[in-house]
mmCIF file with all atom_site columns, C-alpha atoms and ligand atoms in Angstrom:
data_model
loop_
_atom_site.group_PDB
_atom_site.id
_atom_site.type_symbol
_atom_site.label_atom_id
_atom_site.label_alt_id
_atom_site.label_comp_id
_atom_site.label_asym_id
_atom_site.label_entity_id
_atom_site.label_seq_id
_atom_site.pdbx_PDB_ins_code
_atom_site.Cartn_x
_atom_site.Cartn_y
_atom_site.Cartn_z
_atom_site.occupancy
_atom_site.B_iso_or_equiv
_atom_site.pdbx_formal_charge
_atom_site.auth_seq_id
_atom_site.auth_comp_id
_atom_site.auth_asym_id
_atom_site.auth_atom_id
_atom_site.pdbx_PDB_model_num
ATOM   1   C  CA  . MET V 1 1   ? -115.051 158.153 80.280  1.00 0.00 ? 1   MET V CA  1
ATOM   2   C  CA  . ASP V 1 2   ? -118.233 157.840 82.302  1.00 0.00 ? 2   ASP V CA  1
ATOM   3   C  CA  . ASN V 1 3   ? -116.979 158.627 85.790  1.00 0.00 ? 3   ASN V CA  1
ATOM   4   C  CA  . CYS V 1 4   ? -114.241 161.136 85.009  1.00 0.00 ? 4   CYS V CA  1
ATOM   5   C  CA  . ILE V 1 5   ? -115.120 164.483 86.621  1.00 0.00 ? 5   ILE V CA  1
ATOM   6   C  CA  . PHE V 1 6   ? -113.440 166.535 83.907  1.00 0.00 ? 6   PHE V CA  1
ATOM   7   C  CA  . CYS V 1 7   ? -115.300 164.576 81.192  1.00 0.00 ? 7   CYS V CA  1
ATOM   8   C  CA  . LYS V 1 8   ? -118.478 165.355 83.129  1.00 0.00 ? 8   LYS V CA  1
ATOM   9   C  CA  . ILE V 1 9   ? -117.552 169.047 83.081  1.00 0.00 ? 9   ILE V CA  1
ATOM   10  C  CA  . VAL V 1 10  ? -116.930 168.808 79.316  1.00 0.00 ? 10  VAL V CA  1
ATOM   11  C  CA  . ARG V 1 11  ? -120.367 167.187 78.868  1.00 0.00 ? 11  ARG V CA  1
ATOM   12  C  CA  . LYS V 1 12  ? -121.928 169.905 81.097  1.00 0.00 ? 12  LYS V CA  1
ATOM   13  C  CA  . GLU V 1 13  ? -123.082 167.287 83.598  1.00 0.00 ? 13  GLU V CA  1
ATOM   14  C  CA  . LEU V 1 14  ? -121.111 169.120 86.294  1.00 0.00 ? 14  LEU V CA  1
ATOM   15  C  CA  . PRO V 1 15  ? -120.894 172.899 86.599  1.00 0.00 ? 15  PRO V CA  1
ATOM   16  C  CA  . CYS V 1 16  ? -117.673 174.854 86.329  1.00 0.00 ? 16  CYS V CA  1
ATOM   17  C  CA  . ASN V 1 17  ? -116.516 178.430 86.229  1.00 0.00 ? 17  ASN V CA  1
ATOM   18  C  CA  . LYS V 1 18  ? -115.567 178.368 82.573  1.00 0.00 ? 18  LYS V CA  1
ATOM   19  C  CA  . ILE V 1 19  ? -113.114 180.850 81.107  1.00 0.00 ? 19  ILE V CA  1
ATOM   20  C  CA  . TYR V 1 20  ? -112.625 179.310 77.648  1.00 0.00 ? 20  TYR V CA  1
ATOM   21  C  CA  . GLU V 1 21  ? -114.088 176.679 75.347  1.00 0.00 ? 21  GLU V CA  1
ATOM   22  C  CA  . ASP V 1 22  ? -113.579 175.642 71.746  1.00 0.00 ? 22  ASP V CA  1
ATOM   23  C  CA  . GLU V 1 23  ? -114.089 172.378 69.855  1.00 0.00 ? 23  GLU V CA  1
ATOM   24  C  CA  . ASP V 1 24  ? -110.982 170.761 71.371  1.00 0.00 ? 24  ASP V CA  1
ATOM   25  C  CA  . LEU V 1 25  ? -110.224 172.482 74.674  1.00 0.00 ? 25  LEU V CA  1
ATOM   26  C  CA  . MET V 1 26  ? -111.787 173.871 77.796  1.00 0.00 ? 26  MET V CA  1
ATOM   27  C  CA  . ALA V 1 27  ? -110.450 176.038 80.630  1.00 0.00 ? 27  ALA V CA  1
ATOM   28  C  CA  . PHE V 1 28  ? -112.125 176.672 83.974  1.00 0.00 ? 28  PHE V CA  1
ATOM   29  C  CA  . ASN V 1 29  ? -111.149 177.931 87.398  1.00 0.00 ? 29  ASN V CA  1
ATOM   30  C  CA  . ASP V 1 30  ? -109.788 175.429 89.884  1.00 0.00 ? 30  ASP V CA  1
ATOM   31  C  CA  . ILE V 1 31  ? -112.290 174.708 92.649  1.00 0.00 ? 31  ILE V CA  1
ATOM   32  C  CA  . HIS V 1 32  ? -109.513 175.121 95.261  1.00 0.00 ? 32  HIS V CA  1
ATOM   33  C  CA  . PRO V 1 33  ? -107.352 177.935 93.914  1.00 0.00 ? 33  PRO V CA  1
ATOM   34  C  CA  . ALA V 1 34  ? -103.725 178.084 95.045  1.00 0.00 ? 34  ALA V CA  1
ATOM   35  C  CA  . ALA V 1 35  ? -103.344 181.748 94.016  1.00 0.00 ? 35  ALA V CA  1
ATOM   36  C  CA  . PRO V 1 36  ? -105.525 184.641 92.755  1.00 0.00 ? 36  PRO V CA  1
ATOM   37  C  CA  . VAL V 1 37  ? -105.362 183.151 89.245  1.00 0.00 ? 37  VAL V CA  1
ATOM   38  C  CA  . HIS V 1 38  ? -105.637 179.376 89.084  1.00 0.00 ? 38  HIS V CA  1
ATOM   39  C  CA  . PHE V 1 39  ? -107.333 177.745 86.160  1.00 0.00 ? 39  PHE V CA  1
ATOM   40  C  CA  . LEU V 1 40  ? -107.159 174.328 84.548  1.00 0.00 ? 40  LEU V CA  1
ATOM   41  C  CA  . LEU V 1 41  ? -106.750 173.874 80.807  1.00 0.00 ? 41  LEU V CA  1
ATOM   42  C  CA  . ILE V 1 42  ? -107.916 170.496 79.530  1.00 0.00 ? 42  ILE V CA  1
ATOM   43  C  CA  . PRO V 1 43  ? -108.429 168.700 76.236  1.00 0.00 ? 43  PRO V CA  1
ATOM   44  C  CA  . LYS V 1 44  ? -112.040 167.643 75.719  1.00 0.00 ? 44  LYS V CA  1
ATOM   45  C  CA  . LEU V 1 45  ? -110.648 164.292 74.651  1.00 0.00 ? 45  LEU V CA  1
ATOM   46  C  CA  . HIS V 1 46  ? -110.038 162.069 77.659  1.00 0.00 ? 46  HIS V CA  1
ATOM   47  C  CA  . ILE V 1 47  ? -106.318 161.350 78.034  1.00 0.00 ? 47  ILE V CA  1
ATOM   48  C  CA  . ASP V 1 48  ? -105.351 159.973 81.451  1.00 0.00 ? 48  ASP V CA  1
ATOM   49  C  CA  . SER V 1 49  ? -102.130 161.936 81.851  1.00 0.00 ? 49  SER V CA  1
ATOM   50  C  CA  . LEU V 1 50  ? -99.034  163.256 80.130  1.00 0.00 ? 50  LEU V CA  1
ATOM   51  C  CA  . ALA V 1 51  ? -97.604  159.741 80.481  1.00 0.00 ? 51  ALA V CA  1
ATOM   52  C  CA  . GLU V 1 52  ? -100.238 158.459 78.032  1.00 0.00 ? 52  GLU V CA  1
ATOM   53  C  CA  . ILE V 1 53  ? -99.848  160.957 75.207  1.00 0.00 ? 53  ILE V CA  1
ATOM   54  C  CA  . GLN V 1 54  ? -99.352  159.633 71.684  1.00 0.00 ? 54  GLN V CA  1
ATOM   55  C  CA  . ASP V 1 55  ? -97.904  161.041 68.470  1.00 0.00 ? 55  ASP V CA  1
ATOM   56  C  CA  . HIS V 1 56  ? -101.395 161.826 67.163  1.00 0.00 ? 56  HIS V CA  1
ATOM   57  C  CA  . HIS V 1 57  ? -101.964 164.172 70.130  1.00 0.00 ? 57  HIS V CA  1
ATOM   58  C  CA  . GLN V 1 58  ? -99.240  166.529 68.897  1.00 0.00 ? 58  GLN V CA  1
ATOM   59  C  CA  . ASN V 1 59  ? -101.554 169.179 67.456  1.00 0.00 ? 59  ASN V CA  1
ATOM   60  C  CA  . LEU V 1 60  ? -103.807 169.097 70.500  1.00 0.00 ? 60  LEU V CA  1
ATOM   61  C  CA  . LEU V 1 61  ? -100.872 169.532 72.875  1.00 0.00 ? 61  LEU V CA  1
ATOM   62  C  CA  . GLY V 1 62  ? -99.452  172.330 70.755  1.00 0.00 ? 62  GLY V CA  1
ATOM   63  C  CA  . LYS V 1 63  ? -102.824 174.046 70.870  1.00 0.00 ? 63  LYS V CA  1
ATOM   64  C  CA  . MET V 1 64  ? -102.876 173.776 74.669  1.00 0.00 ? 64  MET V CA  1
ATOM   65  C  CA  . LEU V 1 65  ? -99.400  175.266 75.005  1.00 0.00 ? 65  LEU V CA  1
ATOM   66  C  CA  . LEU V 1 66  ? -100.259 178.139 72.676  1.00 0.00 ? 66  LEU V CA  1
ATOM   67  C  CA  . LEU V 1 67  ? -103.488 178.876 74.518  1.00 0.00 ? 67  LEU V CA  1
ATOM   68  C  CA  . ALA V 1 68  ? -102.079 178.802 78.075  1.00 0.00 ? 68  ALA V CA  1
ATOM   69  C  CA  . PRO V 1 69  ? -100.188 182.151 77.915  1.00 0.00 ? 69  PRO V CA  1
ATOM   70  C  CA  . ARG V 1 70  ? -103.049 183.829 76.066  1.00 0.00 ? 70  ARG V CA  1
ATOM   71  C  CA  . LEU V 1 71  ? -105.566 182.845 78.745  1.00 0.00 ? 71  LEU V CA  1
ATOM   72  C  CA  . ALA V 1 72  ? -103.082 183.658 81.522  1.00 0.00 ? 72  ALA V CA  1
ATOM   73  C  CA  . LYS V 1 73  ? -102.780 187.202 80.159  1.00 0.00 ? 73  LYS V CA  1
ATOM   74  C  CA  . GLU V 1 74  ? -106.547 187.526 79.830  1.00 0.00 ? 74  GLU V CA  1
ATOM   75  C  CA  . GLN V 1 75  ? -106.881 186.460 83.468  1.00 0.00 ? 75  GLN V CA  1
ATOM   76  C  CA  . GLY V 1 76  ? -104.486 189.202 84.566  1.00 0.00 ? 76  GLY V CA  1
ATOM   77  C  CA  . CYS V 1 77  ? -101.112 187.453 84.659  1.00 0.00 ? 77  CYS V CA  1
ATOM   78  C  CA  . ASP V 1 78  ? -99.149  190.377 83.216  1.00 0.00 ? 78  ASP V CA  1
ATOM   79  C  CA  . ASP V 1 79  ? -95.845  189.473 84.782  1.00 0.00 ? 79  ASP V CA  1
ATOM   80  C  CA  . GLY V 1 80  ? -95.602  185.722 84.433  1.00 0.00 ? 80  GLY V CA  1
ATOM   81  C  CA  . PHE V 1 81  ? -97.338  182.638 85.676  1.00 0.00 ? 81  PHE V CA  1
ATOM   82  C  CA  . ARG V 1 82  ? -96.621  179.023 86.527  1.00 0.00 ? 82  ARG V CA  1
ATOM   83  C  CA  . THR V 1 83  ? -97.735  176.054 84.464  1.00 0.00 ? 83  THR V CA  1
ATOM   84  C  CA  . ILE V 1 84  ? -97.922  172.688 86.225  1.00 0.00 ? 84  ILE V CA  1
ATOM   85  C  CA  . ILE V 1 85  ? -98.759  169.274 84.820  1.00 0.00 ? 85  ILE V CA  1
ATOM   86  C  CA  . ASN V 1 86  ? -98.913  166.724 87.614  1.00 0.00 ? 86  ASN V CA  1
ATOM   87  C  CA  . THR V 1 87  ? -98.452  163.224 86.246  1.00 0.00 ? 87  THR V CA  1
ATOM   88  C  CA  . GLY V 1 88  ? -99.276  159.967 87.967  1.00 0.00 ? 88  GLY V CA  1
ATOM   89  C  CA  . HIS V 1 89  ? -98.817  158.976 91.576  1.00 0.00 ? 89  HIS V CA  1
ATOM   90  C  CA  . VAL V 1 90  ? -95.320  160.395 92.035  1.00 0.00 ? 90  VAL V CA  1
ATOM   91  C  CA  . GLY V 1 91  ? -96.355  163.638 90.343  1.00 0.00 ? 91  GLY V CA  1
ATOM   92  C  CA  . GLY V 1 92  ? -99.290  164.021 92.735  1.00 0.00 ? 92  GLY V CA  1
ATOM   93  C  CA  . GLN V 1 93  ? -101.986 163.787 90.059  1.00 0.00 ? 93  GLN V CA  1
ATOM   94  C  CA  . GLU V 1 94  ? -105.439 163.514 91.629  1.00 0.00 ? 94  GLU V CA  1
ATOM   95  C  CA  . VAL V 1 95  ? -107.702 163.838 88.605  1.00 0.00 ? 95  VAL V CA  1
ATOM   96  C  CA  . LEU V 1 96  ? -106.842 161.321 85.892  1.00 0.00 ? 96  LEU V CA  1
ATOM   97  C  CA  . HIS V 1 97  ? -107.731 163.522 82.917  1.00 0.00 ? 97  HIS V CA  1
ATOM   98  C  CA  . LEU V 1 98  ? -104.796 165.466 81.486  1.00 0.00 ? 98  LEU V CA  1
ATOM   99  C  CA  . HIS V 1 99  ? -104.817 169.077 82.674  1.00 0.00 ? 99  HIS V CA  1
ATOM   100 C  CA  . PHE V 1 100 ? -102.456 172.036 82.786  1.00 0.00 ? 100 PHE V CA  1
ATOM   101 C  CA  . HIS V 1 101 ? -102.646 174.145 85.934  1.00 0.00 ? 101 HIS V CA  1
ATOM   102 C  CA  . VAL V 1 102 ? -102.026 177.826 85.158  1.00 0.00 ? 102 VAL V CA  1
ATOM   103 C  CA  . ILE V 1 103 ? -101.300 179.741 88.352  1.00 0.00 ? 103 ILE V CA  1
ATOM   104 C  CA  . GLY V 1 104 ? -100.444 183.372 88.950  1.00 0.00 ? 104 GLY V CA  1
ATOM   105 C  CA  . GLY V 1 105 ? -101.282 186.624 90.626  1.00 0.00 ? 105 GLY V CA  1
ATOM   106 C  CA  . ARG V 1 106 ? -99.542  189.803 91.624  1.00 0.00 ? 106 ARG V CA  1
ATOM   107 C  CA  . LYS V 1 107 ? -96.931  188.319 93.931  1.00 0.00 ? 107 LYS V CA  1
ATOM   108 C  CA  . ARG V 1 108 ? -94.072  186.001 93.062  1.00 0.00 ? 108 ARG V CA  1
ATOM   109 C  CA  . LEU V 1 109 ? -95.147  182.419 93.705  1.00 0.00 ? 109 LEU V CA  1
ATOM   110 C  CA  . PRO V 1 110 ? -93.256  180.435 96.350  1.00 0.00 ? 110 PRO V CA  1
ATOM   111 C  CA  . GLY V 1 111 ? -90.487  178.106 95.275  1.00 0.00 ? 111 GLY V CA  1
ATOM   112 C  CA  . MET V 1 112 ? -91.835  174.715 94.372  1.00 0.00 ? 112 MET V CA  1
ATOM   113 C  CA  . ILE V 1 113 ? -89.002  172.227 94.228  1.00 0.00 ? 113 ILE V CA  1
ATOM   114 C  CA  . HIS V 1 114 ? -87.082  171.594 97.428  1.00 0.00 ? 114 HIS V CA  1
ATOM   115 C  CA  . HIS V 1 115 ? -83.643  170.401 96.501  1.00 0.00 ? 115 HIS V CA  1
ATOM   116 C  CA  . GLN V 1 116 ? -82.390  167.258 98.147  1.00 0.00 ? 116 GLN V CA  1
ATOM   117 C  CA  . GLY V 1 117 ? -79.598  167.820 100.645 1.00 0.00 ? 117 GLY V CA  1
HETATM 118 P  P1  . LIG O 2 .   ? -104.102 167.367 90.149  1.00 0.00 ? 1   LIG O P1  1
HETATM 119 O  O1  . LIG O 2 .   ? -103.565 167.099 91.508  1.00 0.00 ? 1   LIG O O1  1
HETATM 120 O  O2  . LIG O 2 .   ? -104.806 166.178 89.554  1.00 0.00 ? 1   LIG O O2  1
HETATM 121 O  O3  . LIG O 2 .   ? -103.062 167.943 89.226  1.00 0.00 ? 1   LIG O O3  1
HETATM 122 O  O4  . LIG O 2 .   ? -105.133 168.537 90.327  1.00 0.00 ? 1   LIG O O4  1
HETATM 123 C  C1  . LIG O 2 .   ? -106.511 168.400 90.235  1.00 0.00 ? 1   LIG O C1  1
HETATM 124 C  C2  . LIG O 2 .   ? -107.095 169.772 90.475  1.00 0.00 ? 1   LIG O C2  1
HETATM 125 O  O5  . LIG O 2 .   ? -108.457 169.721 90.138  1.00 0.00 ? 1   LIG O O5  1
HETATM 126 C  C3  . LIG O 2 .   ? -107.000 170.240 91.926  1.00 0.00 ? 1   LIG O C3  1
HETATM 127 O  O6  . LIG O 2 .   ? -106.307 171.481 91.967  1.00 0.00 ? 1   LIG O O6  1
HETATM 128 C  C4  . LIG O 2 .   ? -108.462 170.374 92.357  1.00 0.00 ? 1   LIG O C4  1
HETATM 129 O  O7  . LIG O 2 .   ? -108.679 171.485 93.193  1.00 0.00 ? 1   LIG O O7  1
HETATM 130 C  C5  . LIG O 2 .   ? -109.188 170.512 91.034  1.00 0.00 ? 1   LIG O C5  1
HETATM 131 N  N1  . LIG O 2 .   ? -110.540 169.965 91.036  1.00 0.00 ? 1   LIG O N1  1
HETATM 132 C  C6  . LIG O 2 .   ? -110.934 168.753 91.507  1.00 0.00 ? 1   LIG O C6  1
HETATM 133 N  N2  . LIG O 2 .   ? -112.244 168.579 91.312  1.00 0.00 ? 1   LIG O N2  1
HETATM 134 C  C7  . LIG O 2 .   ? -112.686 169.694 90.675  1.00 0.00 ? 1   LIG O C7  1
HETATM 135 C  C8  . LIG O 2 .   ? -113.993 170.091 90.205  1.00 0.00 ? 1   LIG O C8  1
HETATM 136 O  O8  . LIG O 2 .   ? -114.988 169.373 90.314  1.00 0.00 ? 1   LIG O O8  1
HETATM 137 N  N3  . LIG O 2 .   ? -114.070 171.311 89.625  1.00 0.00 ? 1   LIG O N3  1
HETATM 138 C  C9  . LIG O 2 .   ? -112.978 172.120 89.476  1.00 0.00 ? 1   LIG O C9  1
HETATM 139 N  N4  . LIG O 2 .   ? -113.166 173.313 88.885  1.00 0.00 ? 1   LIG O N4  1
HETATM 140 N  N5  . LIG O 2 .   ? -111.749 171.774 89.907  1.00 0.00 ? 1   LIG O N5  1
HETATM 141 C  C10 . LIG O 2 .   ? -111.619 170.567 90.509  1.00 0.00 ? 1   LIG O C10 1
HETATM 142 ZN ZN1 . LIG O 2 .   ? -111.928 162.528 81.360  1.00 0.00 ? 2   LIG O ZN1 1
#
């Protein structure tokens, strides 16, 4: 994916503040953090969003879910964290390369979903 910014980060064509990398995954700090800890965990493989995942992505997705709490702890989230996967237009996804936001810090995060009346 030539013009995808996260693919460019994977290919080292754009810099990032990397916290993890292996053959399949990468994690780096969000450029506009929403809390003291805010990193993005991505597959190196370009997948547009969670809406596009296929059966053969099962191992990759499992690997991401297993890694998220480990990295969160390493980053200092000792008492919980929030994991967000924005998907598509309604979900507010801005970068069309699948990514998990992992967000935390010392204080409880604000409520996220505002219930309809
Ligand atoms: P989305 O709304 O797609 O779930 O979130 C995209 C996230 O990527 C945003 O939180 C935004 O701050 C972050 N982001 C966008 N461009 C870059 C970049 O070039 N580098 C890094 N580290 N984060 C980025
Ligand atoms: Zn990409």
